[in-house]
Amino acid sequence: MRGLSRIALLALFALLAAPMLAQEDRPLVVTDSRADRGMLAPYLHSRNGIAYLYTSYVFDSLVSQDRQGRPAPGLAASWTTSPDGLTADLQMDTRARWHDGKPVTARDAAFTFAYMARRPYPFVSLKNVAGAEALSDSHLRIRLKTRDAGLVSGLLMALPILPEHIYASQEAPERFTAPEAATGSGPYRLAGYDKVQGRYMLEAVPDYYAGAPRFPRLMIVAMAPDAAIRALRGGEIDVISDLPVERAALVEAQGLQVVRARSGHVTKLAFNHRGLFGARAMRQALAQALDRLAILDITAPNGAGALAETGYFQQGSPWREDRADPAWPHDPARAAELLEAQGFTRDGAGRWRRAGSPVTLRLVSDESQARVAQVVADQLDTFGFGVDLRLMERTALQALPPGGDYDLLVASVSTTGDPGDIATRVTGEAWNADRYAGDGRIAAALEAARQAATPEERLAHLHAFQRLYAEELPSLMLVDPVMAAAHGGRIALDFMPDGARIGIPTAIDKSAFLQE
Amino acid sequence: MTGSPGIRRRTARLAMDLLARLAVLGLVALMVFALPRLLPGDPVQAMLASDHAQNLGPAELAALRERLGLTGGWGRQLGDWLGDLARGDLGRSIRHARPVAALIAESLPWTLLLILGAMPVYLLGGALAGIQAGRARGGALDRGLTGFVTVLASIPPFVLAILLMLGFAILWPVLPAGGALPLFPSDRPLVRAGQVARHAVLPVAALALHEFARFYYLARAEAVSLSRRPFLLNAEARGLPPLRLLVDYHGRNILPAFVARLSDSLSGLIGAAVIVEIVFSYPGIGGLVYGAILDRDYPLLQGATITLAAGVLALNWLIDAALAVLAERG
């Protein structure tokens, strides 16, 4: 019996002692609260922004981004556009190499344009590209169908360039899962990928054309926030890339460093423009029936969010005009006036009626926005509307068609990144787009911005769009959530203004791992 | 054919049972094909739901659907899938861009580790505690244990898992809060096995506690009933050692009931494993199936469900066969 006890004690000691094993030459360890993001190759990674971001560590694009978010030389060392804006000439950086040692040429870039036109890659739209050709190994010419003011900061920054010598033979890139699929030209090469554990090991490319990366090895691991905080405190990891902002103060109190920023991924109230809220006055009435400050205080207390700007662009966006957009403050009397002008009446109990029938608004959302949706429902109920709140499963909500069975939708939407694709988010048909047509002025302003000849002209059109958006209210922006990341001091982090690459709100864009 | 009529009857019955289970498997296949397609949304919609995805035109969407095997009506898709199944091909996951069989092969061992780790704990623990409580029916031990187990049985598995995590991974952090391996797993097999075991302790405990109550009640009821039987009273009067009474008298007599209940508990155990894996971020088949539902990944959902269903039905059949043998022995 004593022998058994001894064995049990030894086993227990072995179990508890396991984490104390010494680890030498530790890579920079970054945690991600979500599990596996897929293989880091353009056609294999998961279809979300973070998976795209990780893939950008391995695959470079023609135009890169500096720490301030501005376009910077990438695989293309320089570029010029023709006066009519329909032709772009790019000079490739001849020092760039694929991870297997072969040189990156303009032919690879031209091949990528042709390949992705035939096999769409969801994060890039090539609809406006008439063609791309390699005039030499170092000279790429891109021809556009129409002028695109966002060519450099949009398409050229977003498009990962593929190696022709590897992908040319791949008819179905979604099925190409061999390790060669992750042969990129970025600062890190994929050295290990454990799908089951959700872990990536990336090794620096020492002769990277833009300078050797700062960390010889970079490891990304899936780890729940509580475990990650403990591991950061214990020095086992270096960065928590997505720290829940409500834990930020706790983490700071433990002597760790936290960076925060407004995400620009705004929680908004979208309207069904094919129903009750087709009229602008109805949307403005609703905006004043709601108390956005109270929604913020209840759903994002202690600095977990900020009051969203109503003119689409949020604070910190380089595209935003520094002006006071209409705030649509809580004004129930004004909201009532607007509703009465639209033919609504109030009964003795203060409930709104239309054509003699009580008005019940159908409000839909999913679990991720349940709190905001509930507060909005409560406020509308207090104001006198009946509210039918439905919290739907995420994919079911995404399947809700335009003009479908709803009046109001609470959803999150990105307002960051190059404004070239704002039209898809405002006038497009996607589930969380505004699905707004209106009188066409907003669409016209966005098209004018897209085809602007100069940056100044583009900005002027975007400022006009901002003013129109705040007045017309295709959607009512409610809360701009704050994001946080934590680190132990081994790396200096900061959130990239207006998001990384395609507008991903993150503090771990690949520029953070490169020499200044 | 030789053999006694009893053996022939038993063989015929087992064959009939097998056919019935194959019919159930066929029904499961039809359901797992149809049900996900009845849900709102589809894989392409889920794939392009990201804010950062560009709007694809109709031609681009059609090309994408074709490449993902989502064209044609239900009849054609079902025919293709059943044809692939007959060839042993479970298809290709849309979200993971990998063969479903490979994904299951990577994940299933982790789920089996939890289930096989939990089984001895709750079977032996439930039997020992239940027999002791039943033998001393109404005593302090019985009252205390039964009260504790009643409270335990009323806690849903996900709450139990969270409580264990809170207790032993956060408030008193002696065990890992999630995952199946440490950040830097050892290359030495023995140390690595220890690391795997350490990470499995909490999920296994959550699963074992979930099933413990079921077998505790069973063992207790059997022990109460046995305690009144003359052969046991006689054995106690003869002064047999407690261990022999426990193993040879109580243990052997509750074995058929335990085996019968085990068959019943398997499907519940797999359901609980899915939840426990999600709570502990454990890389088993639970997270895989959960993600497949959210992403409308039809091939993965179909492949994983049919594999699990085939496994459960096969085990049930084996357990029924064992029960038949035990019943004939009397």
GROMACS .gro file of N, CA, C and O in nm, chain A residues 280-371:
model
  368
  280ARG      N    1  -3.636   5.894  -4.504
  280ARG     CA    2  -3.530   5.950  -4.420
  280ARG      C    3  -3.586   5.998  -4.286
  280ARG      O    4  -3.523   5.981  -4.181
  281ALA      N    5  -3.705   6.063  -4.291
  281ALA     CA    6  -3.762   6.118  -4.167
  281ALA      C    7  -3.784   6.007  -4.064
  281ALA      O    8  -3.770   6.029  -3.943
  282MET      N    9  -3.820   5.887  -4.110
  282MET     CA   10  -3.842   5.776  -4.017
  282MET      C   11  -3.710   5.737  -3.949
  282MET      O   12  -3.706   5.708  -3.830
  283ARG      N   13  -3.603   5.737  -4.029
  283ARG     CA   14  -3.474   5.699  -3.972
  283ARG      C   15  -3.427   5.805  -3.872
  283ARG      O   16  -3.373   5.773  -3.766
  284GLN      N   17  -3.448   5.931  -3.909
  284GLN     CA   18  -3.408   6.037  -3.817
  284GLN      C   19  -3.493   6.035  -3.690
  284GLN      O   20  -3.442   6.063  -3.580
  285ALA      N   21  -3.620   6.001  -3.704
  285ALA     CA   22  -3.707   5.990  -3.586
  285ALA      C   23  -3.656   5.882  -3.493
  285ALA      O   24  -3.644   5.900  -3.371
  286LEU      N   25  -3.621   5.770  -3.551
  286LEU     CA   26  -3.574   5.659  -3.469
  286LEU      C   27  -3.442   5.696  -3.400
  286LEU      O   28  -3.420   5.661  -3.283
  287ALA      N   29  -3.356   5.766  -3.476
  287ALA     CA   30  -3.226   5.805  -3.418
  287ALA      C   31  -3.246   5.891  -3.294
  287ALA      O   32  -3.170   5.881  -3.198
  288GLN      N   33  -3.350   5.975  -3.296
  288GLN     CA   34  -3.372   6.063  -3.181
  288GLN      C   35  -3.459   5.999  -3.074
  288GLN      O   36  -3.465   6.048  -2.961
  289ALA      N   37  -3.525   5.892  -3.110
  289ALA     CA   38  -3.599   5.816  -3.008
  289ALA      C   39  -3.503   5.735  -2.922
  289ALA      O   40  -3.533   5.704  -2.807
  290LEU      N   41  -3.387   5.704  -2.978
  290LEU     CA   42  -3.289   5.625  -2.903
  290LEU      C   43  -3.192   5.716  -2.828
  290LEU      O   44  -3.163   5.826  -2.873
  291ASP      N   45  -3.144   5.666  -2.718
  291ASP     CA   46  -3.043   5.738  -2.640
  291ASP      C   47  -2.910   5.665  -2.660
  291ASP      O   48  -2.880   5.568  -2.589
  292ARG      N   49  -2.833   5.713  -2.757
  292ARG     CA   50  -2.709   5.641  -2.791
  292ARG      C   51  -2.609   5.642  -2.675
  292ARG      O   52  -2.534   5.547  -2.655
  293LEU      N   53  -2.608   5.752  -2.599
  293LEU     CA   54  -2.515   5.759  -2.485
  293LEU      C   55  -2.548   5.653  -2.381
  293LEU      O   56  -2.459   5.590  -2.323
  294ALA      N   57  -2.678   5.634  -2.358
  294ALA     CA   58  -2.719   5.530  -2.261
  294ALA      C   59  -2.682   5.392  -2.314
  294ALA      O   60  -2.638   5.305  -2.238
  295ILE      N   61  -2.698   5.372  -2.445
  295ILE     CA   62  -2.660   5.242  -2.503
  295ILE      C   63  -2.511   5.217  -2.480
  295ILE      O   64  -2.469   5.108  -2.441
  296LEU      N   65  -2.432   5.323  -2.502
  296LEU     CA   66  -2.287   5.310  -2.481
  296LEU      C   67  -2.256   5.278  -2.334
  296LEU      O   68  -2.178   5.187  -2.303
  297ASP      N   69  -2.318   5.355  -2.243
  297ASP     CA   70  -2.289   5.336  -2.101
  297ASP      C   71  -2.325   5.195  -2.054
  297ASP      O   72  -2.257   5.136  -1.970
  298ILE      N   73  -2.435   5.143  -2.106
  298ILE     CA   74  -2.481   5.012  -2.059
  298ILE      C   75  -2.402   4.898  -2.124
  298ILE      O   76  -2.365   4.801  -2.058
  299THR      N   77  -2.374   4.913  -2.252
  299THR     CA   78  -2.315   4.797  -2.322
  299THR      C   79  -2.162   4.801  -2.329
  299THR      O   80  -2.100   4.698  -2.352
  300ALA      N   81  -2.104   4.918  -2.311
  300ALA     CA   82  -1.957   4.925  -2.318
  300ALA      C   83  -1.906   5.015  -2.206
  300ALA      O   84  -1.849   5.121  -2.231
  301PRO      N   85  -1.927   4.975  -2.079
  301PRO     CA   86  -1.887   5.061  -1.967
  301PRO      C   87  -1.734   5.064  -1.950
  301PRO      O   88  -1.663   4.981  -2.008
  302ASN      N   89  -1.689   5.156  -1.871
  302ASN     CA   90  -1.547   5.167  -1.833
  302ASN      C   91  -1.453   5.175  -1.953
  302ASN      O   92  -1.349   5.108  -1.958
  303GLY      N   93  -1.495   5.251  -2.052
  303GLY     CA   94  -1.405   5.272  -2.166
  303GLY      C   95  -1.396   5.157  -2.263
  303GLY      O   96  -1.305   5.151  -2.345
  304ALA      N   97  -1.491   5.064  -2.257
  304ALA     CA   98  -1.487   4.950  -2.351
  304ALA      C   99  -1.535   4.990  -2.490
  304ALA      O  100  -1.529   4.909  -2.582
  305GLY      N  101  -1.582   5.112  -2.503
  305GLY     CA  102  -1.627   5.159  -2.634
  305GLY      C  103  -1.640   5.309  -2.631
  305GLY      O  104  -1.625   5.373  -2.526
  306ALA      N  105  -1.664   5.366  -2.747
  306ALA     CA  106  -1.683   5.511  -2.758
  306ALA      C  107  -1.809   5.535  -2.841
  306ALA      O  108  -1.851   5.448  -2.917
  307LEU      N  109  -1.866   5.653  -2.821
  307LEU     CA  110  -1.984   5.686  -2.901
  307LEU      C  111  -1.941   5.696  -3.048
  307LEU      O  112  -1.847   5.768  -3.081
  308ALA      N  113  -2.011   5.624  -3.133
  308ALA     CA  114  -1.971   5.619  -3.274
  308ALA      C  115  -2.007   5.750  -3.344
  308ALA      O  116  -2.106   5.815  -3.308
  309GLU      N  117  -1.925   5.785  -3.442
  309GLU     CA  118  -1.958   5.900  -3.528
  309GLU      C  119  -2.067   5.857  -3.625
  309GLU      O  120  -2.068   5.744  -3.673
  310THR      N  121  -2.159   5.948  -3.654
  310THR     CA  122  -2.272   5.910  -3.740
  310THR      C  123  -2.240   5.921  -3.889
  310THR      O  124  -2.315   5.871  -3.972
  311GLY      N  125  -2.126   5.985  -3.922
  311GLY     CA  126  -2.092   6.006  -4.063
  311GLY      C  127  -2.004   5.897  -4.122
  311GLY      O  128  -1.916   5.927  -4.202
  312TYR      N  129  -2.026   5.775  -4.082
  312TYR     CA  130  -1.955   5.655  -4.128
  312TYR      C  131  -1.812   5.649  -4.077
  312TYR      O  132  -1.778   5.560  -4.001
  313PHE      N  133  -1.725   5.741  -4.118
  313PHE     CA  134  -1.585   5.734  -4.074
  313PHE      C  135  -1.577   5.763  -3.925
  313PHE      O  136  -1.643   5.853  -3.874
  314GLN      N  137  -1.490   5.689  -3.858
  314GLN     CA  138  -1.477   5.704  -3.713
  314GLN      C  139  -1.352   5.785  -3.678
  314GLN      O  140  -1.264   5.804  -3.761
  315GLN      N  141  -1.348   5.829  -3.553
  315GLN     CA  142  -1.232   5.906  -3.505
  315GLN      C  143  -1.105   5.828  -3.535
  315GLN      O  144  -1.098   5.707  -3.510
  316GLY      N  145  -1.005   5.897  -3.587
  316GLY     CA  146  -0.878   5.832  -3.618
  316GLY      C  147  -0.867   5.791  -3.763
  316GLY      O  148  -0.758   5.758  -3.810
  317SER      N  149  -0.979   5.791  -3.834
  317SER     CA  150  -0.972   5.753  -3.976
  317SER      C  151  -0.909   5.867  -4.056
  317SER      O  152  -0.949   5.983  -4.043
  318PRO      N  153  -0.812   5.835  -4.141
  318PRO     CA  154  -0.749   5.941  -4.221
  318PRO      C  155  -0.845   5.997  -4.326
  318PRO      O  156  -0.816   6.099  -4.387
  319TRP      N  157  -0.956   5.932  -4.348
  319TRP     CA  158  -1.050   5.976  -4.451
  319TRP      C  159  -1.159   6.066  -4.394
  319TRP      O  160  -1.237   6.123  -4.467
  320ARG      N  161  -1.162   6.080  -4.263
  320ARG     CA  162  -1.269   6.154  -4.197
  320ARG      C  163  -1.241   6.303  -4.199
  320ARG      O  164  -1.128   6.346  -4.171
  321GLU      N  165  -1.343   6.382  -4.227
  321GLU     CA  166  -1.331   6.528  -4.216
  321GLU      C  167  -1.349   6.564  -4.070
  321GLU      O  168  -1.443   6.517  -4.005
  322ASP      N  169  -1.259   6.647  -4.019
  322ASP     CA  170  -1.264   6.682  -3.877
  322ASP      C  171  -1.375   6.785  -3.853
  322ASP      O  172  -1.350   6.905  -3.850
  323ARG      N  173  -1.494   6.737  -3.843
  323ARG     CA  174  -1.609   6.825  -3.822
  323ARG      C  175  -1.707   6.751  -3.730
  323ARG      O  176  -1.695   6.629  -3.711
  324ALA      N  177  -1.800   6.826  -3.674
  324ALA     CA  178  -1.899   6.764  -3.586
  324ALA      C  179  -2.015   6.712  -3.671
  324ALA      O  180  -2.093   6.790  -3.724
  325ASP      N  181  -2.022   6.580  -3.685
  325ASP     CA  182  -2.137   6.522  -3.755
  325ASP      C  183  -2.261   6.538  -3.668
  325ASP      O  184  -2.249   6.545  -3.544
  326PRO      N  185  -2.380   6.544  -3.729
  326PRO     CA  186  -2.502   6.548  -3.646
  326PRO      C  187  -2.502   6.429  -3.548
  326PRO      O  188  -2.482   6.315  -3.590
  327ALA      N  189  -2.519   6.459  -3.420
  327ALA     CA  190  -2.509   6.352  -3.319
  327ALA      C  191  -2.643   6.284  -3.295
  327ALA      O  192  -2.649   6.182  -3.228
  328TRP      N  193  -2.749   6.340  -3.347
  328TRP     CA  194  -2.884   6.287  -3.324
  328TRP      C  195  -2.906   6.256  -3.177
  328TRP      O  196  -2.929   6.140  -3.140
  329PRO      N  197  -2.897   6.362  -3.093
  329PRO     CA  198  -2.911   6.338  -2.949
  329PRO      C  199  -3.052   6.290  -2.914
  329PRO      O  200  -3.145   6.310  -2.991
  330HIS      N  201  -3.061   6.229  -2.799
  330HIS     CA  202  -3.189   6.174  -2.752
  330HIS      C  203  -3.290   6.289  -2.740
  330HIS      O  204  -3.274   6.380  -2.660
  331ASP      N  205  -3.394   6.286  -2.822
  331ASP     CA  206  -3.494   6.393  -2.824
  331ASP      C  207  -3.630   6.331  -2.857
  331ASP      O  208  -3.677   6.337  -2.972
  332PRO      N  209  -3.696   6.272  -2.757
  332PRO     CA  210  -3.822   6.200  -2.785
  332PRO      C  211  -3.930   6.291  -2.842
  332PRO      O  212  -4.010   6.246  -2.926
  333ALA      N  213  -3.931   6.420  -2.801
  333ALA     CA  214  -4.035   6.510  -2.850
  333ALA      C  215  -4.018   6.532  -3.000
  333ALA      O  216  -4.115   6.525  -3.078
  334ARG      N  217  -3.894   6.555  -3.043
  334ARG     CA  218  -3.868   6.575  -3.186
  334ARG      C  219  -3.897   6.446  -3.264
  334ARG      O  220  -3.952   6.449  -3.374
  335ALA      N  221  -3.860   6.332  -3.206
  335ALA     CA  222  -3.887   6.203  -3.271
  335ALA      C  223  -4.038   6.185  -3.291
  335ALA      O  224  -4.083   6.140  -3.397
  336ALA      N  225  -4.116   6.225  -3.188
  336ALA     CA  226  -4.262   6.211  -3.197
  336ALA      C  227  -4.319   6.301  -3.306
  336ALA      O  228  -4.406   6.260  -3.384
  337GLU      N  229  -4.265   6.424  -3.315
  337GLU     CA  230  -4.310   6.516  -3.420
  337GLU      C  231  -4.289   6.455  -3.559
  337GLU      O  232  -4.376   6.459  -3.646
  338LEU      N  233  -4.169   6.400  -3.578
  338LEU     CA  234  -4.136   6.342  -3.709
  338LEU      C  235  -4.228   6.224  -3.740
  338LEU      O  236  -4.274   6.207  -3.853
  339LEU      N  237  -4.256   6.143  -3.639
  339LEU     CA  238  -4.342   6.026  -3.661
  339LEU      C  239  -4.485   6.071  -3.694
  339LEU      O  240  -4.550   6.015  -3.783
  340GLU      N  241  -4.532   6.172  -3.622
  340GLU     CA  242  -4.668   6.220  -3.647
  340GLU      C  243  -4.680   6.278  -3.788
  340GLU      O  244  -4.781   6.261  -3.855
  341ALA      N  245  -4.573   6.342  -3.832
  341ALA     CA  246  -4.573   6.394  -3.969
  341ALA      C  247  -4.579   6.281  -4.072
  341ALA      O  248  -4.619   6.302  -4.187
  342GLN      N  249  -4.537   6.161  -4.030
  342GLN     CA  250  -4.541   6.044  -4.119
  342GLN      C  251  -4.672   5.967  -4.106
  342GLN      O  252  -4.685   5.857  -4.159
  343GLY      N  253  -4.766   6.021  -4.028
  343GLY     CA  254  -4.898   5.957  -4.016
  343GLY      C  255  -4.913   5.864  -3.897
  343GLY      O  256  -5.012   5.791  -3.887
  344PHE      N  257  -4.816   5.864  -3.807
  344PHE     CA  258  -4.828   5.779  -3.687
  344PHE      C  259  -4.909   5.855  -3.580
  344PHE      O  260  -4.906   5.979  -3.576
  345THR      N  261  -4.980   5.780  -3.498
  345THR     CA  262  -5.053   5.842  -3.388
  345THR      C  263  -5.021   5.767  -3.259
  345THR      O  264  -4.971   5.653  -3.264
  346ARG      N  265  -5.050   5.831  -3.148
  346ARG     CA  266  -5.026   5.766  -3.018
  346ARG      C  267  -5.159   5.739  -2.951
  346ARG      O  268  -5.249   5.825  -2.953
  347ASP      N  269  -5.176   5.620  -2.892
  347ASP     CA  270  -5.301   5.593  -2.822
  347ASP      C  271  -5.291   5.643  -2.677
  347ASP      O  272  -5.189   5.702  -2.637
  348GLY      N  273  -5.397   5.618  -2.601
  348GLY     CA  274  -5.402   5.667  -2.463
  348GLY      C  275  -5.289   5.615  -2.377
  348GLY      O  276  -5.245   5.683  -2.283
  349ALA      N  277  -5.240   5.497  -2.409
  349ALA     CA  278  -5.132   5.438  -2.329
  349ALA      C  279  -4.994   5.481  -2.379
  349ALA      O  280  -4.892   5.433  -2.330
  350GLY      N  281  -4.991   5.572  -2.478
  350GLY     CA  282  -4.863   5.620  -2.529
  350GLY      C  283  -4.800   5.527  -2.630
  350GLY      O  284  -4.683   5.546  -2.666
  351ARG      N  285  -4.875   5.427  -2.679
  351ARG     CA  286  -4.819   5.334  -2.777
  351ARG      C  287  -4.846   5.387  -2.918
  351ARG      O  288  -4.952   5.444  -2.946
  352TRP      N  289  -4.747   5.367  -3.005
  352TRP     CA  290  -4.759   5.418  -3.141
  352TRP      C  291  -4.849   5.328  -3.224
  352TRP      O  292  -4.843   5.205  -3.214
  353ARG      N  293  -4.933   5.394  -3.307
  353ARG     CA  294  -5.023   5.320  -3.397
  353ARG      C  295  -5.008   5.378  -3.538
  353ARG      O  296  -4.974   5.495  -3.555
  354ARG      N  297  -5.034   5.296  -3.635
  354ARG     CA  298  -5.032   5.341  -3.774
  354ARG      C  299  -5.153   5.282  -3.844
  354ARG      O  300  -5.175   5.159  -3.834
  355ALA      N  301  -5.229   5.366  -3.911
  355ALA     CA  302  -5.355   5.325  -3.977
  355ALA      C  303  -5.441   5.248  -3.877
  355ALA      O  304  -5.503   5.145  -3.910
  356GLY      N  305  -5.440   5.294  -3.752
  356GLY     CA  306  -5.526   5.235  -3.650
  356GLY      C  307  -5.469   5.110  -3.583
  356GLY      O  308  -5.526   5.060  -3.486
  357SER      N  309  -5.360   5.058  -3.634
  357SER     CA  310  -5.303   4.934  -3.576
  357SER      C  311  -5.177   4.965  -3.496
  357SER      O  312  -5.101   5.055  -3.533
  358PRO      N  313  -5.156   4.889  -3.389
  358PRO     CA  314  -5.033   4.911  -3.312
  358PRO      C  315  -4.910   4.878  -3.398
  358PRO      O  316  -4.916   4.791  -3.485
  359VAL      N  317  -4.803   4.950  -3.370
  359VAL     CA  318  -4.680   4.929  -3.450
  359VAL      C  319  -4.584   4.840  -3.371
  359VAL      O  320  -4.548   4.871  -3.257
  360THR      N  321  -4.546   4.729  -3.431
  360THR     CA  322  -4.445   4.641  -3.372
  360THR      C  323  -4.326   4.633  -3.465
  360THR      O  324  -4.340   4.595  -3.582
  361LEU      N  325  -4.209   4.672  -3.415
  361LEU     CA  326  -4.087   4.670  -3.497
  361LEU      C  327  -4.018   4.535  -3.480
  361LEU      O  328  -4.001   4.486  -3.369
  362ARG      N  329  -3.979   4.479  -3.594
  362ARG     CA  330  -3.908   4.350  -3.590
  362ARG      C  331  -3.758   4.378  -3.588
  362ARG      O  332  -3.701   4.426  -3.686
  363LEU      N  333  -3.696   4.351  -3.473
  363LEU     CA  334  -3.553   4.380  -3.454
  363LEU      C  335  -3.478   4.247  -3.452
  363LEU      O  336  -3.510   4.158  -3.373
  364VAL      N  337  -3.379   4.234  -3.539
  364VAL     CA  338  -3.302   4.108  -3.544
  364VAL      C  339  -3.155   4.135  -3.514
  364VAL      O  340  -3.103   4.243  -3.542
  365SER      N  341  -3.091   4.033  -3.459
  365SER     CA  342  -2.947   4.041  -3.434
  365SER      C  343  -2.898   3.900  -3.403
  365SER      O  344  -2.975   3.804  -3.414
  366ASP      N  345  -2.771   3.888  -3.365
  366ASP     CA  346  -2.722   3.757  -3.322
  366ASP      C  347  -2.664   3.770  -3.181
  366ASP      O  348  -2.662   3.878  -3.124
  367GLU      N  349  -2.617   3.658  -3.127
  367GLU     CA  350  -2.572   3.656  -2.988
  367GLU      C  351  -2.460   3.757  -2.962
  367GLU      O  352  -2.452   3.814  -2.854
  368SER      N  353  -2.374   3.779  -3.062
  368SER     CA  354  -2.259   3.866  -3.038
  368SER      C  355  -2.303   4.010  -3.010
  368SER      O  356  -2.228   4.087  -2.950
  369GLN      N  357  -2.421   4.049  -3.056
  369GLN     CA  358  -2.468   4.185  -3.033
  369GLN      C  359  -2.594   4.185  -2.944
  369GLN      O  360  -2.673   4.281  -2.950
  370ALA      N  361  -2.611   4.079  -2.867
  370ALA     CA  362  -2.735   4.062  -2.792
  370ALA      C  363  -2.760   4.177  -2.694
  370ALA      O  364  -2.873   4.225  -2.679
  371ARG      N  365  -2.652   4.224  -2.629
  371ARG     CA  366  -2.672   4.329  -2.528
  371ARG      C  367  -2.720   4.458  -2.591
  371ARG      O  368  -2.813   4.523  -2.543
   0.00000   0.00000   0.00000
